[in-house]
Short mmCIF file of C-alpha atoms and ligand atoms in Angstrom, two decimals:
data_model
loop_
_atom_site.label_atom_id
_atom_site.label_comp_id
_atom_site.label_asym_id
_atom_site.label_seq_id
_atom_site.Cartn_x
_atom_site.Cartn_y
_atom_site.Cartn_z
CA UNK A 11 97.14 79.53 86.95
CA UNK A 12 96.79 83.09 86.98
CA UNK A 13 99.88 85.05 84.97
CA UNK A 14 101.35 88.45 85.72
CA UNK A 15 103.67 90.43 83.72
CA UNK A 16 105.92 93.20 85.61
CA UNK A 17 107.95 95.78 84.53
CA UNK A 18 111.23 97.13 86.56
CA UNK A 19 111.20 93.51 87.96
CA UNK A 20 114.65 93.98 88.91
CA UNK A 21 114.16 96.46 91.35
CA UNK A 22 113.40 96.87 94.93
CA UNK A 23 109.54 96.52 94.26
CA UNK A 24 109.90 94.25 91.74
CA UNK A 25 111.65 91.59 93.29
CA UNK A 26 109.19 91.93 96.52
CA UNK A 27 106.24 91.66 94.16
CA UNK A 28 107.49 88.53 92.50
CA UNK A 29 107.78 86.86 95.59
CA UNK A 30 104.39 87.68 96.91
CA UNK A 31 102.81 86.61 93.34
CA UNK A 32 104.98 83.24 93.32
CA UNK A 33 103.63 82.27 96.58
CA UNK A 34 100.37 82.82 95.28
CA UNK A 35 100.73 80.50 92.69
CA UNK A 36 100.84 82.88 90.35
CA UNK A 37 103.45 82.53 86.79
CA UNK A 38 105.30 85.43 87.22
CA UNK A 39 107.00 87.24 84.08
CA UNK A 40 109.34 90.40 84.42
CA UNK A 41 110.78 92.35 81.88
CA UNK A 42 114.21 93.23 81.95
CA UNK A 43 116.74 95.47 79.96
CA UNK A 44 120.02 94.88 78.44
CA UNK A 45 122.86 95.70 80.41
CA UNK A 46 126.77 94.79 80.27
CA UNK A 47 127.00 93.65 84.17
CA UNK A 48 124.04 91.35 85.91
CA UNK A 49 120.92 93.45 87.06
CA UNK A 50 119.04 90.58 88.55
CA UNK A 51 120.60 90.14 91.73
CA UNK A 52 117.61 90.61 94.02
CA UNK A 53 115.88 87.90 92.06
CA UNK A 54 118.69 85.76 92.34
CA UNK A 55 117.36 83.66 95.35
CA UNK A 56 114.17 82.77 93.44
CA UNK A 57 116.62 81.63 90.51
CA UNK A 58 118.53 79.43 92.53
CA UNK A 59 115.47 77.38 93.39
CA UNK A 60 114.51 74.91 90.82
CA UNK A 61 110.87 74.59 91.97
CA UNK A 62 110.46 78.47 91.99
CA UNK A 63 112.09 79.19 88.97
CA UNK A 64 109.28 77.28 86.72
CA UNK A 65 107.39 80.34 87.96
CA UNK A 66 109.42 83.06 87.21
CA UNK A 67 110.31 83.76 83.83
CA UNK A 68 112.89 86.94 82.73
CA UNK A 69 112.24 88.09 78.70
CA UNK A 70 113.95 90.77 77.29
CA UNK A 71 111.98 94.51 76.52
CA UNK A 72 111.96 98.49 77.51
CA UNK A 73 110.02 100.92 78.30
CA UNK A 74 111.48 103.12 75.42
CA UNK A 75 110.82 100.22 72.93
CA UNK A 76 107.36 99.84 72.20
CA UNK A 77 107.71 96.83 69.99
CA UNK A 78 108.98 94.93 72.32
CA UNK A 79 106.20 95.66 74.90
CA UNK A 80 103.51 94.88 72.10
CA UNK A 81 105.56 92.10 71.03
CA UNK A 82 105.23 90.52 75.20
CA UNK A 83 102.32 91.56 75.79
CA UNK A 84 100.44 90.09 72.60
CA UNK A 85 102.50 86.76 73.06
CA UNK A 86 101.86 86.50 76.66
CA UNK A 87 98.54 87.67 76.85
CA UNK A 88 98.97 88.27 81.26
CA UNK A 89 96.01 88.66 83.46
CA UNK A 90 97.72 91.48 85.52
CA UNK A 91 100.23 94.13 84.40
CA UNK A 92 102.40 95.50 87.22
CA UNK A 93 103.96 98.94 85.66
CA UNK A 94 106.64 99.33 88.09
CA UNK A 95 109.87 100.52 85.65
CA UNK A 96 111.01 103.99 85.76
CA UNK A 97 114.07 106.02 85.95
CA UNK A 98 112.99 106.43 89.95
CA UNK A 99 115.32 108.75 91.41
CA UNK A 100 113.96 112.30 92.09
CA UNK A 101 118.02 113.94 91.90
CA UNK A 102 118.90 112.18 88.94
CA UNK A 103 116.04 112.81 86.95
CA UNK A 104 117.43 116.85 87.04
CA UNK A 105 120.29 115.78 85.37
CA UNK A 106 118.83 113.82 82.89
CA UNK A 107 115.13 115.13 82.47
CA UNK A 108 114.51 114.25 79.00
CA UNK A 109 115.11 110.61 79.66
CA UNK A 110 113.07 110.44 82.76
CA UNK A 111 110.20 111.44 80.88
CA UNK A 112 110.64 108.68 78.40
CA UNK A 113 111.16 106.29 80.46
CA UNK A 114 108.48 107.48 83.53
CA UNK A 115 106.43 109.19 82.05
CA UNK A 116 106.44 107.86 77.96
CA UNK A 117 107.04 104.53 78.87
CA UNK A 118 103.20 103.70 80.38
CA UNK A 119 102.03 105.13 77.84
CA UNK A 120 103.22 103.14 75.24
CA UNK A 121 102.73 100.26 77.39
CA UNK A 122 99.23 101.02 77.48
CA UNK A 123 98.60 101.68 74.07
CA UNK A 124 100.52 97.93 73.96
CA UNK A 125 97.69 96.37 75.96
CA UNK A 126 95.09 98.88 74.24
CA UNK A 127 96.28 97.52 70.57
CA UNK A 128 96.71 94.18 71.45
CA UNK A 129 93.06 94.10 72.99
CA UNK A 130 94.77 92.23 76.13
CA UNK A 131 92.06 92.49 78.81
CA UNK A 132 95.25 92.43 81.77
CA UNK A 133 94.29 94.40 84.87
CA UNK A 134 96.78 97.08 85.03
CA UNK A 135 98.89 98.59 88.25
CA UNK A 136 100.33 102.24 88.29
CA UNK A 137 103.11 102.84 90.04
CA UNK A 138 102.25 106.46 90.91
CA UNK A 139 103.84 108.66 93.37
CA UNK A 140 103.71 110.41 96.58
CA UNK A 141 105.80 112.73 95.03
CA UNK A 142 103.14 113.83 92.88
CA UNK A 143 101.64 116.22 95.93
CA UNK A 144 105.12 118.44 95.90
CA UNK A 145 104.37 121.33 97.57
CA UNK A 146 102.09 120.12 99.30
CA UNK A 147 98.32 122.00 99.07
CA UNK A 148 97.57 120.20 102.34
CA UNK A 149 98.44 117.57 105.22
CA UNK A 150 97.95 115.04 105.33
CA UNK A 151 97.44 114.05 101.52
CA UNK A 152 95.12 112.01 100.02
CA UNK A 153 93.86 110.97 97.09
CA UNK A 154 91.77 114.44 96.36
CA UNK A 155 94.51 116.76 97.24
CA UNK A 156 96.10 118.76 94.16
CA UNK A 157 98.89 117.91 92.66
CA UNK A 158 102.24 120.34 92.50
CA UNK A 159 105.07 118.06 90.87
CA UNK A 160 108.59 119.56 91.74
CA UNK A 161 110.80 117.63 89.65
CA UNK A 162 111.36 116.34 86.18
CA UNK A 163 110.51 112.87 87.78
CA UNK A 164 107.13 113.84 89.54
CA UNK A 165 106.16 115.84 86.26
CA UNK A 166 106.48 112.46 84.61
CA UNK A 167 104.71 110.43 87.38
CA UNK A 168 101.68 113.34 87.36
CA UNK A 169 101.96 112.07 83.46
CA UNK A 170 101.55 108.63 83.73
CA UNK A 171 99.21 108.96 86.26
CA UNK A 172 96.42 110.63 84.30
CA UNK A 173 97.07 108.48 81.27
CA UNK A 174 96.29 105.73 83.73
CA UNK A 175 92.92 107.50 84.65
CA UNK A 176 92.46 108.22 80.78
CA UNK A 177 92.97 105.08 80.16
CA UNK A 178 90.24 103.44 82.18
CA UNK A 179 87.91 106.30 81.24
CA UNK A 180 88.15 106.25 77.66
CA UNK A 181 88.75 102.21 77.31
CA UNK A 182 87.45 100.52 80.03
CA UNK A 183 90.50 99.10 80.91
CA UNK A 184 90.78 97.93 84.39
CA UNK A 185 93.50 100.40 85.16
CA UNK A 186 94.54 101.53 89.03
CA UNK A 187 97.11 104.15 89.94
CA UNK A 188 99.11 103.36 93.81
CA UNK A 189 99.66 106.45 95.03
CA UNK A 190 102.48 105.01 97.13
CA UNK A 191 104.61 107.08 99.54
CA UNK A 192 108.51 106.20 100.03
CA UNK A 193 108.73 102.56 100.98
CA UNK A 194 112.37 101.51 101.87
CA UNK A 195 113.87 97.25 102.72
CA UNK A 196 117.13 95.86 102.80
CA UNK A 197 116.79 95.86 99.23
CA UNK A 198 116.58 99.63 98.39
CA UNK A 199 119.04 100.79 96.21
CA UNK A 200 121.78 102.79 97.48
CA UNK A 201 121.49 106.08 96.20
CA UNK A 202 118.25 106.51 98.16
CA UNK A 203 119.00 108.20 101.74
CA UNK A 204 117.65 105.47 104.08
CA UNK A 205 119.77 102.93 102.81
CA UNK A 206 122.75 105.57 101.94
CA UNK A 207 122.67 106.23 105.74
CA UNK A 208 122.27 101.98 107.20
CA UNK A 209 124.65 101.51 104.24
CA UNK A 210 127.10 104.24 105.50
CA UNK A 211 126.69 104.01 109.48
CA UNK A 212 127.27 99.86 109.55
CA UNK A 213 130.61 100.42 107.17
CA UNK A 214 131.53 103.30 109.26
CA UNK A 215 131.03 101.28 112.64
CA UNK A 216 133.43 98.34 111.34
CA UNK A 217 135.97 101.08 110.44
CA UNK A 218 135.57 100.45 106.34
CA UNK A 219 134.17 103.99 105.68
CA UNK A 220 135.11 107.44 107.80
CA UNK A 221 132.59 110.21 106.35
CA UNK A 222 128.75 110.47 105.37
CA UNK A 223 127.85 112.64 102.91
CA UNK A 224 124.50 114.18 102.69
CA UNK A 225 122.36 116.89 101.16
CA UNK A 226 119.27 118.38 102.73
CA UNK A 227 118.78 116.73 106.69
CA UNK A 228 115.16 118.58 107.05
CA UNK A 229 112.84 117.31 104.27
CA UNK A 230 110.26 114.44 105.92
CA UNK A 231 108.99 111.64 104.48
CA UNK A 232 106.50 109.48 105.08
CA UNK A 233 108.75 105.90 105.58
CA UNK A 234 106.86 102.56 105.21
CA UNK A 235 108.26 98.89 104.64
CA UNK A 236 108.52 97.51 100.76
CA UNK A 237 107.41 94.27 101.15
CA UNK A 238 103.59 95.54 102.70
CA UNK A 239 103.08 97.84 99.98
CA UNK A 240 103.76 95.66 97.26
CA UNK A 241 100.57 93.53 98.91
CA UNK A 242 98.77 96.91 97.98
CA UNK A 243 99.22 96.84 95.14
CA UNK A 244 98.00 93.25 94.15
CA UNK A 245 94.62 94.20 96.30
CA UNK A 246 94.05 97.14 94.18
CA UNK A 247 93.97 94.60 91.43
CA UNK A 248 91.61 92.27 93.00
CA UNK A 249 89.27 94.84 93.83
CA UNK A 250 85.48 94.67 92.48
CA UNK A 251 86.26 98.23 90.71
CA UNK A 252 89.42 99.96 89.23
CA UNK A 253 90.16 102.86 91.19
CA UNK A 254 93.31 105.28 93.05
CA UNK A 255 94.92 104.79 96.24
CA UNK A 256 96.82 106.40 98.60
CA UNK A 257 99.95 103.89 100.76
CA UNK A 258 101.54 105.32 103.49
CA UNK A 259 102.11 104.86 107.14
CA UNK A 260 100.30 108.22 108.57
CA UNK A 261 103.96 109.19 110.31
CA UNK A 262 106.41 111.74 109.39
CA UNK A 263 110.19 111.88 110.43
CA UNK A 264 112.77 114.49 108.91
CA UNK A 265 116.12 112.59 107.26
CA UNK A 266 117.66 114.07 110.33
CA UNK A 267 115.33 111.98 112.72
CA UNK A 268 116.46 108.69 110.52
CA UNK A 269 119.77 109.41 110.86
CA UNK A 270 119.51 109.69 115.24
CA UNK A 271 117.71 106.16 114.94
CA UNK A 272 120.19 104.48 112.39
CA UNK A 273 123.14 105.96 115.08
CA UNK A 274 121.46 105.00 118.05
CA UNK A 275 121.45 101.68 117.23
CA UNK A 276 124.72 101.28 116.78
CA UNK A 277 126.03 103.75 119.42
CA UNK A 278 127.60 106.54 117.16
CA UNK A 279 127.15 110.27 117.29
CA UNK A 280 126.28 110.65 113.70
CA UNK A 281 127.22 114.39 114.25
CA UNK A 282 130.93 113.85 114.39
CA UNK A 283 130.47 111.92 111.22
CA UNK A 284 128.27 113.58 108.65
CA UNK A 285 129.25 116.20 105.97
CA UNK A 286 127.19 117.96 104.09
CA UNK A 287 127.52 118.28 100.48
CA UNK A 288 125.58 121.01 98.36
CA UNK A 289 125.67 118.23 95.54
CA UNK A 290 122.77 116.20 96.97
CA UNK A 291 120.64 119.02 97.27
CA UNK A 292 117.98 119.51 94.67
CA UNK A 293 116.96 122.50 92.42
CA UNK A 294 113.57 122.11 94.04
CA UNK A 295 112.75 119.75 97.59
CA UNK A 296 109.97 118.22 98.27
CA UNK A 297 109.42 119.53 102.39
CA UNK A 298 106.97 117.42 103.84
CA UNK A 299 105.14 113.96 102.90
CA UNK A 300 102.38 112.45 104.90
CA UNK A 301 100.06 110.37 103.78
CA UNK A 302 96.74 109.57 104.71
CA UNK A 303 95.51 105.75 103.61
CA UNK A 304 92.20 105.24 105.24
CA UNK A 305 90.88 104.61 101.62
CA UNK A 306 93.10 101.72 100.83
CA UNK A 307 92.15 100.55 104.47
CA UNK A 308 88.32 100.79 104.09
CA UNK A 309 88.09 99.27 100.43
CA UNK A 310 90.64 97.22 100.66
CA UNK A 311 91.62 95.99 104.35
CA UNK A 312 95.20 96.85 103.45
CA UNK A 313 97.27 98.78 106.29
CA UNK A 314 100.91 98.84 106.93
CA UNK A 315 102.50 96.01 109.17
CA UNK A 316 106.52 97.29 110.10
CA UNK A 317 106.70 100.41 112.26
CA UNK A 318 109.33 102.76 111.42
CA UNK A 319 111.83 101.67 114.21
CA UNK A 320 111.21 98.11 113.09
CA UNK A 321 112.31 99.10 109.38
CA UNK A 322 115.41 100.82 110.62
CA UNK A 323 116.19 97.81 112.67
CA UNK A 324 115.79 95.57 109.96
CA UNK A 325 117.75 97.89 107.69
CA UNK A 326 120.95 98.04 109.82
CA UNK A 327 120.59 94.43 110.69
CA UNK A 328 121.01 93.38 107.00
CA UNK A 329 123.53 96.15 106.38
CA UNK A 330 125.75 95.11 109.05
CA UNK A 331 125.58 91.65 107.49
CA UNK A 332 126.66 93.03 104.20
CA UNK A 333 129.67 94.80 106.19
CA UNK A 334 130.88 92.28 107.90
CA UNK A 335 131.21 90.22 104.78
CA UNK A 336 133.08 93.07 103.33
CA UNK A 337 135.27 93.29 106.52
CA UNK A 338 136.60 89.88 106.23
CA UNK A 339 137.24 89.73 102.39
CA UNK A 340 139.41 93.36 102.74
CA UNK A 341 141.26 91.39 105.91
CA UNK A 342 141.61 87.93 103.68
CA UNK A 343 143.16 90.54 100.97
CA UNK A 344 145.21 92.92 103.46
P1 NAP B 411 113.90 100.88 91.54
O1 NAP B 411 114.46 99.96 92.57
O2 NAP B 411 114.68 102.07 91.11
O3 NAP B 411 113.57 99.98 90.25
C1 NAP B 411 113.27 100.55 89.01
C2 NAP B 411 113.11 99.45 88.00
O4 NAP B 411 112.83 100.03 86.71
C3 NAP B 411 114.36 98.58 87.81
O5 NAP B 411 113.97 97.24 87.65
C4 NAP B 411 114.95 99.11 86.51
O6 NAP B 411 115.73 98.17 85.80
C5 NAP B 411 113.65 99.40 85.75
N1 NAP B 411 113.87 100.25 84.59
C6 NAP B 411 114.58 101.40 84.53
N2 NAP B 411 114.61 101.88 83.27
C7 NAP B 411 113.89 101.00 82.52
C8 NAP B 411 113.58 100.91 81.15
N3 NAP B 411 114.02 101.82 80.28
N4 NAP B 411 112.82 99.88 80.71
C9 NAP B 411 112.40 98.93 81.58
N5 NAP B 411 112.67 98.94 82.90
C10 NAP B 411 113.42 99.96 83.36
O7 NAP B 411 112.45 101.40 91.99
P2 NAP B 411 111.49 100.87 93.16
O8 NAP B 411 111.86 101.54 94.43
O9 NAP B 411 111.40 99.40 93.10
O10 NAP B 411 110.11 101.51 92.71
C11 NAP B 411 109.24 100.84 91.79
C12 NAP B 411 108.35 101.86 91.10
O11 NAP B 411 107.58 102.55 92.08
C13 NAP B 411 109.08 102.94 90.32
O12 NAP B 411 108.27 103.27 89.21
C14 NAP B 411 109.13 104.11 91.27
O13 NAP B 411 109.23 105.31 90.56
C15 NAP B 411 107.80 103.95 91.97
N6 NAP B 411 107.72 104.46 93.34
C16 NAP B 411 108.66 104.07 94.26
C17 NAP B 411 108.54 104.50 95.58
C18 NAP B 411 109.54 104.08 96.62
O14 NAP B 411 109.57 104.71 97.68
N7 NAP B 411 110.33 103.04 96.40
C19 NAP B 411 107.44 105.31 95.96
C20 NAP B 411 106.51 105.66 94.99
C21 NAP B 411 106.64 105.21 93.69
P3 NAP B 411 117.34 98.05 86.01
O15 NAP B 411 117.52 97.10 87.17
O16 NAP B 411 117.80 97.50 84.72
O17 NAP B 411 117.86 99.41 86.33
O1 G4F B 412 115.65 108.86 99.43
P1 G4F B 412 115.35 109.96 98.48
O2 G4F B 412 116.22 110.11 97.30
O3 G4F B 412 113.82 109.75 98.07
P2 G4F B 412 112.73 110.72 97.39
O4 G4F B 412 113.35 111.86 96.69
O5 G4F B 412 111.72 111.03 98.44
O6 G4F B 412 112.10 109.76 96.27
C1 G4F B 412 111.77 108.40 96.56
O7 G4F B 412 110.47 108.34 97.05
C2 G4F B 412 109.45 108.76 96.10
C3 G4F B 412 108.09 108.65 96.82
O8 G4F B 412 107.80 109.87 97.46
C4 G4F B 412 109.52 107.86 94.90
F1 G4F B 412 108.55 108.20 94.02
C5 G4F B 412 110.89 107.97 94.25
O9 G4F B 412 110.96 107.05 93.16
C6 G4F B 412 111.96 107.60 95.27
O10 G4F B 412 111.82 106.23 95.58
O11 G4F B 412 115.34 111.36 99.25
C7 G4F B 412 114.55 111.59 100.41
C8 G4F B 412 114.92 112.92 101.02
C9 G4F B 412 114.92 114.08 100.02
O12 G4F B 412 114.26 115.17 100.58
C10 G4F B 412 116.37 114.40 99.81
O13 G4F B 412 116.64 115.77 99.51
O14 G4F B 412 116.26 112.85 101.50
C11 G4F B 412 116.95 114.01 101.16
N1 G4F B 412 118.39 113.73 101.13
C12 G4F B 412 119.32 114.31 101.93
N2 G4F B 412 120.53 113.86 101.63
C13 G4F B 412 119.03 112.88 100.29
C14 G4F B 412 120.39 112.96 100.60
N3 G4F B 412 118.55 112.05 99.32
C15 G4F B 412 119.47 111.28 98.66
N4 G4F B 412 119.02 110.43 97.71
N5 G4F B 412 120.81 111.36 98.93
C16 G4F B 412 121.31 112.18 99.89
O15 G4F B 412 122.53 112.23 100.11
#
């Protein structure tokens, strides 16, 4: 049985990831942090089956504690390391720079130094970043166009993302870096503006919620569906050769464009709703991302399966789910 270990388990990617590797067959460990409140809730329904939970196993480590990661990685000795942990969002990591770069950018290094030490010969996955391209030199982007990082986050990707390289240069460790571009699911967390907005719009439509706040409406991104890039990224570790890879869907729609399909759906005129608030605007934006994956589709067959209106529709569906639960516990309590 093959074993994998992942960090940032508990997280959107994460929990995709471990179900993809669990149907596999694969023994699936995930790191996870101390916290005061549960942080395993998207892993919850592979918990709650006894037959699936033989393959998933939770152990205790961070990224800013290289002990710990020595300390896993020695005892578990894993055929494939999945680096997905980071302090991930690109507004935040203004406010708190110094520990994005820890975590981001600090973290992969120590956790390849861990495997380095340790002599662990685990295949090792990068989560790198679209955001990496910036300002972008040129569009689409691909996996030769420059770099120009515009936030304390993306400086700490571009980091981690050359250790990666340096790493399988220098060692001969089987080291890849996903260039992946925004990938979004029911399971997104919150804060992110795809499921701020299916989050928002399905509250607002039951009448739990009145306003939508929002920062910059004209910024573009290049949206693709969680669950077929995590299958990316356990093809770049099957591959014949280590090697760098760009994910994306080859489309472009503005925050703005998002917004008309989330609305349309559910037959509001978002205009009459949202407010913007200089708060969620950032010190620098990132304008336009478009990605360009015929790479990852010639080497390794992998192309994206959800359309963008299919990911919206999936993304209100579960939303208004989540609402209407809400709805009838505030009418039980009213
Ligand atoms: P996410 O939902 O924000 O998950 C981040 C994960 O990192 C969580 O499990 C979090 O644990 C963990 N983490 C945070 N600080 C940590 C620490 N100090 N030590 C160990 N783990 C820590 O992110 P995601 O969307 O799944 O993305 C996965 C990775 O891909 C991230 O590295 C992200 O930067 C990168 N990426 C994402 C996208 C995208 O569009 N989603 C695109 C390109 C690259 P807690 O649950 O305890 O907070
Ligand atoms: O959803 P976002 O916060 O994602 P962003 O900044 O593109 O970063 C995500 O994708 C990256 C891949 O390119 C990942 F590496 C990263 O970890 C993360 O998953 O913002 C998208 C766009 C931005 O231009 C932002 O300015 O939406 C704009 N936006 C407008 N109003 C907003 C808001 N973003 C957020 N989070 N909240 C708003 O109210």
């Amino acid at each position: 049985m093959k074993t994998a270990l992942i960090t940032g388990i508990t997280g959107q990617d994460g929990s995709y990831l471990t179900e993809l590797l669990v149907g596999k067959g694969y023994k699936v460990y995930g790191i996870i942090r101390r916290s005061s409140s549960f942080n395993t809730e998207r892993l919850e329904h592979l918990y709650q089956d006894p037959h699936e939970k033989r393959k998933m196993e939770l152990v205790y480590g961070d990224l800013n504690d290289a002990s710990s990661l020595a300390e896993i990685i020695h005892s578990l000795k894993p055929d494939e390391i999945y680096n997905l942990g980071a302090q991930s969002h690109v507004r935040v990591s203004f406010d708190i720079p110094e520990y994005t770069g820890e975590i981001t950018g600090m973290g992969t290094l120590r956790l390849l130094e861990a495997i380095r030490r340790t002599g662990c010969k685990a295949r090792f996955y990068q989560a790198s970043s679209s955001e990496m391209f910036g300002k972008v030199a040129e569009t689409p982007q691909t996996e030769t166009t420059p770099f120009h990082p515009r936030s304390p986050y993306a400086c700490a990707k571009v980091f981690s993302h050359y250790l990666t390289v340096n790493y399988r240069e220098s060692y001969n460790i089987f080291a890849c870096n996903g260039i992946l571009f925004n990938h979004e699911s029911p399971r997104r967390g919150e804060t992110f503006v795809t499921r701020k907005i299916t989050r928002a719009a399905t509250r607002i439509k039951l009448g739990l919620q009145d306003k939508l706040y929002l920062g910059n409406l004209e910024a573009k991104r290049d949206w693709g569906f969680a669950g077929d890039y995590v299958e990316a990224m356990w093809l770049m570790l099957q591959a014949d050769n280590p090697d760098d890879y760009v994910i994306a869907t080859g489309e472009t729609y503005s925050v703005r464009e998002f917004l008309d399909e989330v609305f349309c759906l559910l037959n509001l005129d978002w205009k009459k709703i949202v407010e913007i608030d200089p708060r969620y605007f950032r010190p620098a934006e990132v304008d336009l991302l478009l990605g360009d994956s015929s790479k990852a589709k010639r080497q390794l067959g992998w192309q994206p399966k959800i359309t963008f209106k299919e990911l919206v529709k999936m993304m209100v569906k579960s939303d208004m789910e989540l609402a209407k639960k809400e709805k009838i516990l505030k009418d039980v309590n009213e």
